[in-house]
Tab-separated table of C-alpha atoms in Angstrom:
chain	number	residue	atom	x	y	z
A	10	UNK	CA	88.794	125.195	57.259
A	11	UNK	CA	85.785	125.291	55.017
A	12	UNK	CA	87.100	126.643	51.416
A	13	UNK	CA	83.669	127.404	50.284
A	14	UNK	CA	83.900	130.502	52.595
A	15	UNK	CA	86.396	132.140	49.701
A	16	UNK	CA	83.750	132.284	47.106
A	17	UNK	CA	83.409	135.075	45.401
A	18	UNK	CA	80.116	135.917	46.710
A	19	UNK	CA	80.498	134.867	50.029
A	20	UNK	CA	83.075	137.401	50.129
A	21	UNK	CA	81.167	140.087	48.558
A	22	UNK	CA	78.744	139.092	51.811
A	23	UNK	CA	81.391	139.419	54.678
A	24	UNK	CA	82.522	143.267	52.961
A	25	UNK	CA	79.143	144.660	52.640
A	26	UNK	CA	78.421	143.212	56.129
A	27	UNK	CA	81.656	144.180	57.892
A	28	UNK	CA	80.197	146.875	59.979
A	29	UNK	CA	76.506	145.321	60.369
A	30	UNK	CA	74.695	144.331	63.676
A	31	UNK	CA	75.967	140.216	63.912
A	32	UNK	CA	73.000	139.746	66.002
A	33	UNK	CA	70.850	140.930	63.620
A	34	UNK	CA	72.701	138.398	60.959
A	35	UNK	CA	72.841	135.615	63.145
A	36	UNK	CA	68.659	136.039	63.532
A	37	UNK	CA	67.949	136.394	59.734
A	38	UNK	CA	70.327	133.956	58.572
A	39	UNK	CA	72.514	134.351	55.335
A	40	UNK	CA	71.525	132.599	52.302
A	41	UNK	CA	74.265	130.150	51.618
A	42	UNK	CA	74.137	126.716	51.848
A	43	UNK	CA	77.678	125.853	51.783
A	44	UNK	CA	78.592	128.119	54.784
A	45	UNK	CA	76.938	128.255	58.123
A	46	UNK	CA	75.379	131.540	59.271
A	47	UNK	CA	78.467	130.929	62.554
A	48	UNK	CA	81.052	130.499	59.982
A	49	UNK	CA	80.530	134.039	57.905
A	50	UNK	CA	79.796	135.705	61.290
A	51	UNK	CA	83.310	134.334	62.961
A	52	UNK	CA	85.059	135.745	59.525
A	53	UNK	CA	83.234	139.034	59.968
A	54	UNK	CA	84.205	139.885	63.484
A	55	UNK	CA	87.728	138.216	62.896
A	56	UNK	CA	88.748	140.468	59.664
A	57	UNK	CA	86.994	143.425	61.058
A	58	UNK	CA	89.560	143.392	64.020
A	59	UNK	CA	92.007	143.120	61.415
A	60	UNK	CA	91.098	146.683	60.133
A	61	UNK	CA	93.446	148.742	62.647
A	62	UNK	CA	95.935	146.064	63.847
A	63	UNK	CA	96.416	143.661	60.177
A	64	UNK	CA	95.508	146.240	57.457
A	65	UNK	CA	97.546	144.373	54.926
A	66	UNK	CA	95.664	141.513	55.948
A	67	UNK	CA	91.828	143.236	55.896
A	68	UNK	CA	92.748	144.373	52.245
A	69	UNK	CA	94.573	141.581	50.715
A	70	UNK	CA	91.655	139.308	48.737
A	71	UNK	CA	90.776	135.729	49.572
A	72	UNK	CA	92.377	135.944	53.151
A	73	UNK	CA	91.006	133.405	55.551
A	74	UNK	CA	90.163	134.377	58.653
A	75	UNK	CA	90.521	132.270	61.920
A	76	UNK	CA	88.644	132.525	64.892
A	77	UNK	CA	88.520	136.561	66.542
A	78	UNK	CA	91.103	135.089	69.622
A	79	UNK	CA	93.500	134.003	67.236
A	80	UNK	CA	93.263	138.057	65.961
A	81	UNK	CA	93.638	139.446	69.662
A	82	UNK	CA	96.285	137.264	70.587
A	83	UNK	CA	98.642	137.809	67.615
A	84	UNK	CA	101.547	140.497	67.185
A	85	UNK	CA	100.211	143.538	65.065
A	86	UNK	CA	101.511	144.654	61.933
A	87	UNK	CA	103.189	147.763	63.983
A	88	UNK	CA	104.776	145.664	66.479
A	89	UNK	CA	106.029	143.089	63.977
A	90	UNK	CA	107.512	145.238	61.526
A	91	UNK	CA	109.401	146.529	64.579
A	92	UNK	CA	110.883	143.186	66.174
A	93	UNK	CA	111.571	141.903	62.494
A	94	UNK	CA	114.188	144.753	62.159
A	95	UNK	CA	115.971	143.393	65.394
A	96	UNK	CA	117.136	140.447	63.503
A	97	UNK	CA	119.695	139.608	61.084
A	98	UNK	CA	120.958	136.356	59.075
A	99	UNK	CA	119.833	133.986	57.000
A	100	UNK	CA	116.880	131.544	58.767
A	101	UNK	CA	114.481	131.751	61.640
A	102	UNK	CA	112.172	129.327	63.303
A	103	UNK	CA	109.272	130.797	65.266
A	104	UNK	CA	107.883	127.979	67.646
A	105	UNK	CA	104.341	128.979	68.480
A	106	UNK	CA	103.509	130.535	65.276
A	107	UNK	CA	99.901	131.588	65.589
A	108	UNK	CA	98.478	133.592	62.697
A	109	UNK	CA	101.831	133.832	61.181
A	110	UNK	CA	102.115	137.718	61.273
A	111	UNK	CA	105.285	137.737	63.209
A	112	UNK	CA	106.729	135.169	60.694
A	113	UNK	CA	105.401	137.385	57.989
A	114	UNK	CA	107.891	140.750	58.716
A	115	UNK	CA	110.662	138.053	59.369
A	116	UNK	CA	110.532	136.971	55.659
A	117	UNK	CA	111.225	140.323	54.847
A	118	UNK	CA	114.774	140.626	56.374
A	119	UNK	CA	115.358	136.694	56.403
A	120	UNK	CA	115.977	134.701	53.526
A	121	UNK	CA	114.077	131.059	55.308
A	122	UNK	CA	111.714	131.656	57.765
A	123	UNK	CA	109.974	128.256	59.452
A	124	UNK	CA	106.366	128.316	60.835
A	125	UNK	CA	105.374	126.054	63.893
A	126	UNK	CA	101.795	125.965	64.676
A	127	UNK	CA	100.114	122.752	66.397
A	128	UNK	CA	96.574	124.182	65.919
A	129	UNK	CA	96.277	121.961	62.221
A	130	UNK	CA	93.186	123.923	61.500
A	131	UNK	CA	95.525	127.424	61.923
A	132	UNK	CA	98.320	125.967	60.325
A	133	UNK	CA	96.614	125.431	57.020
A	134	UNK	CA	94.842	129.044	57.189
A	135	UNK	CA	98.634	130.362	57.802
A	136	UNK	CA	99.841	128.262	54.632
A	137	UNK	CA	96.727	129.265	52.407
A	138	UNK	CA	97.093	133.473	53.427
A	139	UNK	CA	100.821	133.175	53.016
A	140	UNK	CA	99.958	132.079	49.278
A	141	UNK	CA	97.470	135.197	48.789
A	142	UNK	CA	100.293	137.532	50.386
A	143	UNK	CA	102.367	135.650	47.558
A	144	UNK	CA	104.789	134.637	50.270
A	145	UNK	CA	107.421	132.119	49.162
A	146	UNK	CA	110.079	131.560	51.765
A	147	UNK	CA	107.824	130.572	55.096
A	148	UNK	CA	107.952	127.168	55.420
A	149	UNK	CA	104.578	126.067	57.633
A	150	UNK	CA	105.062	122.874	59.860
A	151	UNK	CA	102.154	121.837	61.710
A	152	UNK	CA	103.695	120.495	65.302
A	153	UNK	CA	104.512	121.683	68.224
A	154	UNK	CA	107.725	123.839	67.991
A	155	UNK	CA	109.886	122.303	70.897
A	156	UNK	CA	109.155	118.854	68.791
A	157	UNK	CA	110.515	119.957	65.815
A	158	UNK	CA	113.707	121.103	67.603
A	159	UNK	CA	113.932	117.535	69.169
A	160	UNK	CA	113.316	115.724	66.012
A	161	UNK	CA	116.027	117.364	63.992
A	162	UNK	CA	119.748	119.042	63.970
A	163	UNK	CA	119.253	122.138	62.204
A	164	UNK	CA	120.633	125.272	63.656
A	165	UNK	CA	118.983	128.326	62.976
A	166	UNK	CA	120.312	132.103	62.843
A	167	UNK	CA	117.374	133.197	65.412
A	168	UNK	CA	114.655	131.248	67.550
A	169	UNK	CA	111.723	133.082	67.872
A	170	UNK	CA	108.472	132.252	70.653
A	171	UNK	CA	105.372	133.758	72.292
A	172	UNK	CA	104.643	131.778	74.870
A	173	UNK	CA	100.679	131.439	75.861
A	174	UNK	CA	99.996	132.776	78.564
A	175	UNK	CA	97.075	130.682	79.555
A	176	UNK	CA	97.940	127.122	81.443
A	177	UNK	CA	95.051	124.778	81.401
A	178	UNK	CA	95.181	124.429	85.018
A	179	UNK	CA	96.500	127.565	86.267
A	180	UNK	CA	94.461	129.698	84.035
A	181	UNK	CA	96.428	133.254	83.091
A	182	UNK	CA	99.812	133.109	84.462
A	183	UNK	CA	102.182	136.039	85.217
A	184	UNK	CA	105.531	133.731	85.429
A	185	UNK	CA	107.958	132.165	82.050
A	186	UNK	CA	107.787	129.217	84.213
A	187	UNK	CA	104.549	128.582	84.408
A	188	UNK	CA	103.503	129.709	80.050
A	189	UNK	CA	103.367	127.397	77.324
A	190	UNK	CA	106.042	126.277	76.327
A	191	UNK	CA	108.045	126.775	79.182
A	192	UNK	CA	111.125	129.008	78.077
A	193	UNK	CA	113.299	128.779	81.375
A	194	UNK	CA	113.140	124.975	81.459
A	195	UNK	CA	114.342	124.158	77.215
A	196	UNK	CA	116.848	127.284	77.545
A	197	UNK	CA	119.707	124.298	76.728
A	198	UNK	CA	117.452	122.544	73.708
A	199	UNK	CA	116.824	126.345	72.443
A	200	UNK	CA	120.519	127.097	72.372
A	201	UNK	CA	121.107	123.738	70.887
A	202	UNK	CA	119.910	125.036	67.732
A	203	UNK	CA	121.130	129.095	67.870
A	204	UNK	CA	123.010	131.328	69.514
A	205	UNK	CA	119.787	133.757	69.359
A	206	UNK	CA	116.748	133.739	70.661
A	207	UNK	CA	113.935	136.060	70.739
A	208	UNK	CA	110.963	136.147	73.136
A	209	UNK	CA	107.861	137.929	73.488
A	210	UNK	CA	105.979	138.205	76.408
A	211	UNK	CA	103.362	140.282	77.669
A	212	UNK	CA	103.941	143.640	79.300
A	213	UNK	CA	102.526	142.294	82.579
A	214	UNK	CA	105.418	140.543	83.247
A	215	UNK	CA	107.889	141.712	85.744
A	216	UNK	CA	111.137	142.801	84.398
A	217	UNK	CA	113.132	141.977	87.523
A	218	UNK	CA	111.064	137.853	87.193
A	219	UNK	CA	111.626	137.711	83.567
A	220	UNK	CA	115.932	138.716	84.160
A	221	UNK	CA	115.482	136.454	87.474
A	222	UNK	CA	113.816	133.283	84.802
A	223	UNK	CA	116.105	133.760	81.481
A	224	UNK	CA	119.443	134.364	82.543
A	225	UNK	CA	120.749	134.835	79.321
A	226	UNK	CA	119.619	137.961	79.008
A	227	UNK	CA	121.186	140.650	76.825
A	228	UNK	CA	118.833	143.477	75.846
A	229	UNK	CA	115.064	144.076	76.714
A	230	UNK	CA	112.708	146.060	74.086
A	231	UNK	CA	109.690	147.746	75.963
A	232	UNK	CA	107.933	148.109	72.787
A	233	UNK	CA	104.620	150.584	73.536
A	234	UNK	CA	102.340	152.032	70.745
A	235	UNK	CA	100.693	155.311	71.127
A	236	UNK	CA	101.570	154.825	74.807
A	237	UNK	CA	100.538	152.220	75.648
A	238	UNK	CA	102.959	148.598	76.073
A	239	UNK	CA	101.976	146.256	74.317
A	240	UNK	CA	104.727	143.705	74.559
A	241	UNK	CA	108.305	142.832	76.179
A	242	UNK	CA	110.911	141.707	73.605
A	243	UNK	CA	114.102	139.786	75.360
A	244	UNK	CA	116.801	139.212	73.458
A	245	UNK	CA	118.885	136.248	74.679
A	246	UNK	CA	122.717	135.177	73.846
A	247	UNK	CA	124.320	132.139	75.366
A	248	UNK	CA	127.476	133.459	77.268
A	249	UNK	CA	126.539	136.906	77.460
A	250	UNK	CA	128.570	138.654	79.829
A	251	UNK	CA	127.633	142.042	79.562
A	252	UNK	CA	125.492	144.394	81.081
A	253	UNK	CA	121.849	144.732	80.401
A	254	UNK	CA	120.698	146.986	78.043
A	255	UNK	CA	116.887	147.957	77.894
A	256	UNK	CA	115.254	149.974	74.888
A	257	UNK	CA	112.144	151.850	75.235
A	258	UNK	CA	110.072	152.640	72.370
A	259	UNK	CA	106.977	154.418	71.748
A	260	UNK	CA	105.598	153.758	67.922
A	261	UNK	CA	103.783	156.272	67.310
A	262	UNK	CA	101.888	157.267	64.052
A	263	UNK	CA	104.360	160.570	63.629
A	264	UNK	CA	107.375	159.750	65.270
A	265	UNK	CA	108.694	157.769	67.519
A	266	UNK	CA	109.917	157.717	71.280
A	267	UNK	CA	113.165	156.150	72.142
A	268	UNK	CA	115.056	156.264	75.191
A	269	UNK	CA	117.437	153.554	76.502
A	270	UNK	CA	119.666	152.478	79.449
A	271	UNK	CA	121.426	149.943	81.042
A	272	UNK	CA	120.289	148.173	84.432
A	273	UNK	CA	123.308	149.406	86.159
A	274	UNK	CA	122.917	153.182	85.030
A	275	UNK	CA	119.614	153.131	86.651
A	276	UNK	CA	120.563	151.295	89.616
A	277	UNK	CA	123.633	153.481	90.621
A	278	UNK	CA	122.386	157.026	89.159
A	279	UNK	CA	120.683	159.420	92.156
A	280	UNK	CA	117.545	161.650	89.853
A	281	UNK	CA	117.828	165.387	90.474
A	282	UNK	CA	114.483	166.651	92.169
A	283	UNK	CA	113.267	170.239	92.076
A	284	UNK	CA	109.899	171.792	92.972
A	285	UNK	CA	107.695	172.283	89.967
A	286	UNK	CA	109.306	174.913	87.265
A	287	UNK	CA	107.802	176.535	84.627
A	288	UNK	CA	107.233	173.078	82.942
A	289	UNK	CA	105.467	169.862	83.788
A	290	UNK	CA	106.237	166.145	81.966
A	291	UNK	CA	104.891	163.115	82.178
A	292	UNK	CA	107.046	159.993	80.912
A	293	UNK	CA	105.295	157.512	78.287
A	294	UNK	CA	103.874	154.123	79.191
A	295	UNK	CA	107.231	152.335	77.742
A	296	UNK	CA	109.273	154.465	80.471
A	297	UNK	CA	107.281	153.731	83.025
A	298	UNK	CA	106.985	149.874	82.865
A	299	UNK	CA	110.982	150.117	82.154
A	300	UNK	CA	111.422	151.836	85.765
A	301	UNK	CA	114.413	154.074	83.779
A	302	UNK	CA	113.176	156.848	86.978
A	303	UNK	CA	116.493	157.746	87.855
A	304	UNK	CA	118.686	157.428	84.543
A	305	UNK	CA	115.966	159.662	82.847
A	306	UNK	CA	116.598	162.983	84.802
A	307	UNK	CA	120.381	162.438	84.828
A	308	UNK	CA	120.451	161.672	80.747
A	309	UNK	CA	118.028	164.662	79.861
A	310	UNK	CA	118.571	166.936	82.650
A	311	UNK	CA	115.229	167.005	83.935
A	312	UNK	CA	113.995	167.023	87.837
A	313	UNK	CA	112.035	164.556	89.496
A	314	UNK	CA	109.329	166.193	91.833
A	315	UNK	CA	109.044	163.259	94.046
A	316	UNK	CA	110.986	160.113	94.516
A	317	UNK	CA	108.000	158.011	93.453
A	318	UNK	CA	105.733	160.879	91.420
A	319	UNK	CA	107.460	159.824	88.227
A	320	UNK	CA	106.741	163.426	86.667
A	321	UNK	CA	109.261	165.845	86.017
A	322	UNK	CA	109.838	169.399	85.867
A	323	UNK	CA	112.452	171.866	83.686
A	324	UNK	CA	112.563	175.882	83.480
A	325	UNK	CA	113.451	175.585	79.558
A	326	UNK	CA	110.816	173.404	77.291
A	327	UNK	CA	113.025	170.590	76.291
A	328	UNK	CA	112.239	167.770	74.129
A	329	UNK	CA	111.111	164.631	76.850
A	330	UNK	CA	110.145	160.836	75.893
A	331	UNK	CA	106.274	161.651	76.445
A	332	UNK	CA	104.137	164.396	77.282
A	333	UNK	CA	105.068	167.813	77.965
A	334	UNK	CA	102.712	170.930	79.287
A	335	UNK	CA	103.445	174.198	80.064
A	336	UNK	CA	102.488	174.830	84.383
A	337	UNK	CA	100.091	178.020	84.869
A	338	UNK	CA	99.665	177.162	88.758
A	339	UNK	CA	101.071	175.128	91.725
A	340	UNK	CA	98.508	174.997	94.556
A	341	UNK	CA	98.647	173.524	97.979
A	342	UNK	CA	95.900	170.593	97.813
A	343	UNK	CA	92.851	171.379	99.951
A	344	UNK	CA	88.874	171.612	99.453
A	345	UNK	CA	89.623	175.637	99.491
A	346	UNK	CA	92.327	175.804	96.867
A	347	UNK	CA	90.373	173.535	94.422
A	348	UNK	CA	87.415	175.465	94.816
A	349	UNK	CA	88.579	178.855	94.320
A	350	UNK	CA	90.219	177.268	90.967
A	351	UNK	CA	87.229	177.608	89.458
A	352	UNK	CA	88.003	174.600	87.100
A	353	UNK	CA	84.591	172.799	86.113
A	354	UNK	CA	86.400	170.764	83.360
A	355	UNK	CA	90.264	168.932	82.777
A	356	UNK	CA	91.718	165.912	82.428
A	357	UNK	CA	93.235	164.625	85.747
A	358	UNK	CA	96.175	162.685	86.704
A	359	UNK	CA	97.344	161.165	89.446
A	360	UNK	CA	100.899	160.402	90.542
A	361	UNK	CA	101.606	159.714	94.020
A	362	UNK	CA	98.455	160.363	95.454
A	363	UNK	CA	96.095	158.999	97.586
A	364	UNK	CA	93.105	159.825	95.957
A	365	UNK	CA	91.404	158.191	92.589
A	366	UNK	CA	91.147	159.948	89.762
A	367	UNK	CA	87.437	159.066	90.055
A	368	UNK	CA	87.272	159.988	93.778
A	369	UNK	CA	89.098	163.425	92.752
A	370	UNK	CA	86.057	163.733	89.895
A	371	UNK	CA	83.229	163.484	92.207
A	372	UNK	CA	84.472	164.873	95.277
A	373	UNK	CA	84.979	168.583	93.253
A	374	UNK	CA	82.369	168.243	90.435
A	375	UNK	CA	84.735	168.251	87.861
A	376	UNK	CA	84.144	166.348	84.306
A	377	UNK	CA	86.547	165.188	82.217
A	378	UNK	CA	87.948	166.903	78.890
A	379	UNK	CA	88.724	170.195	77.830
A	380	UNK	CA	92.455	172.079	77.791
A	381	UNK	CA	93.049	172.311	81.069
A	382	UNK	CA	95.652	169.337	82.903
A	383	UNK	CA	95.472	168.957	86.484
A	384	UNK	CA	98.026	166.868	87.704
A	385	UNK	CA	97.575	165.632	91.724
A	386	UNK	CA	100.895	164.905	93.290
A	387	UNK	CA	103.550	164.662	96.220
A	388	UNK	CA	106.274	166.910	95.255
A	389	UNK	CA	109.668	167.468	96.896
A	390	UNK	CA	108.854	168.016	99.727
A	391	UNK	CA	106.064	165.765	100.799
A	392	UNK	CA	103.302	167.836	100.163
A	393	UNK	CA	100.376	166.926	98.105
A	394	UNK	CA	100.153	169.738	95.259
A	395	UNK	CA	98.235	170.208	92.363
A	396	UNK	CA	99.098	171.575	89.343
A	397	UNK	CA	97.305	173.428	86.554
A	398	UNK	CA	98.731	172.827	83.507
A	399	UNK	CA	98.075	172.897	79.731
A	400	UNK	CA	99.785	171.379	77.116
């Protein structure tokens, strides 16, 4: 961590360069002699990655910037501020701390909040940005989390992780088992020290694995913003005994998308199906990856069109947990039909289809945009269908 990078005009330098070409820096050079030419350029493209994802971040002063993986891999500010209202009590350790925005939303809700890092280099930027966010009650410890369980006897209202999901042999891994540290194998050391624990892990993973791994499972979070998942949240309880509750959740800028279930209401509920009515909808991305297909038409009242289309169909326009359009035609699917359409120009989706929506575009000339929907499908009865559709 080279301090000099926080002078004054060396940050006047990264701002009024934030949106420049960095090849075109890296060729001219910058003319500090403190600072490398690398270093300014790794704080440029790390704090302009910040601008969507950390805004408090990108506009608090004097903020060090690690290198731009550190950025990608951590939590945003959206999906922080959401977990950190899942908790309650008094302390929290997070075990593989990163850049310390997780911990950051927990201090807001918790009164002692510890920070493990065992990247020394990111464990001092951590400590130095939680003093320029005039943060008081994170407490940064630069080891490796499961260590600092080991080494003492505190217990802790919540345990919080996000395992990496890169293993130095195995490259990127799709299994608890197999990330670092390894969750399903310390479940007894974690619980040691709480009776909660929290875990992140990315939306790749299978739900069915992850229940299979934990064991202790009592609620899942499918946490999705502007539709599109971004992370799983479990939320684990020695003992539990009860069923498994999921929570969807689509953060959106205007309002959010919630819709949740238990494993059993999905597993024993039979979807209504219906051919396509006078409306068309299209679950979000947190609904889908939560497989709530069944327990969806049965809570709202809406039809399925096909057992594995995932879209669904009402005669009324009803509020629905993603996007909604109004159907103008239902066509048989052949070169004839499409033709006589007429449609030069949509957006196209596929559910239960054969075809690509790139295969789709070039087989009937059509480019992408514009109001009109067409949605390719199986419907009810087995036949592929399109629908014309607007929203």
């Amino acid at each position: 961590m080279n301090k000099d990078i926080l002078n004054t005009e060396i940050q006047e330098f990264i701002d009024k360069n934030i949106n420049s070409d960095i090849n075109s820096i890296l060729l001219k050079g910058t003319p500090f002699s403190n600072v490398t030419t690398k270093e300014i350029v790794e704080q440029i493209e790390a704090k302009k990655r910040c601008f969507k994802k950390l805004p408090t971040w990108f506009k608090t002063q004097n903020i060090y910037f690690p290198n731009k993986l550190n950025i990608e891999q951590t939590s945003s500010e959206t999906t922080a501020k959401y977990k950190s209202e899942l908790i309650s009590g008094n302390s929290i350790i997070d075990l593989t701390g990163g850049f310390g925005v997780d911990c950051f939303y927990f201090s807001k809700w918790l009164k002692n909040v510890s920070h493990c890092e065992l990247n020394t280099k990111l464990s001092k930027i951590v400590k130095h940005n939680y003093q320029q966010l005039n943060i008081k009650n994170i407490t940064t410890i630069n080891t490796d989390g499961l260590d600092e369980l080991k080494q003492n006897s505190n217990h802790y209202d919540w345990i919080y992780m996000d395992p990496s999901r890169r293993h130095d042999s195995k490259g990127k891994v799709f299994f608890l088992k197999d990330c670092l540290p390894n969750v399903p194998e310390n479940l007894e050391l974690l619980f040691d020290h709480t009776k909660n624990i929290m875990v992140k892990t990315s939306p790749l993973l299978d739900i069915s694995v992850g229940i299979d791994e934990l064991k202790h499972v009592k609620t899942i979070h499918v946490v999705a913003v502007n539709n599109e998942v971004k992370e799983l949240l479990w939320i684990l309880e020695r003992d539990i005994n009860t069923e498994i509750f999921i929570n969807t959740i689509n953060l959106k800028s205007d309002t959010n998308e919630v819709f949740s279930f238990t494993l059993p209401e999905e597993q024993q509920t039979t979807a209504s199906y219906s051919k396509p009515l006078s409306y068309l909808y299209e679950p979000n991305a947190a609904i889908l990856k939560s497989g709530a297909f069944n327990v969806l038409s049965t809570k709202l009242n809406f039809h399925k069109l096909h057992q594995h289309s995932h879209l669904y169909t009402s005669e009324a326009n009803n509020t629905f947990p993603g996007r909604s359009f109004k159907i103008e035609k239902v066509i048989p699917y052949n070169k004839k039909n499409l033709k006589d359409l007429g449609v030069k120009k949509a957006n196209i989706t596929t559910r239960n289809f054969p075809e690509s929506v790139q295969e789709l575009r070039k087989k009937f000339k059509i480019s992408d945009g514009g109001e009109i929907y067409l949605f390719f499908t199986t419907t009810i009865d087995n036949e592929k269908t399109v629908i014309l559709a607007k929203k």
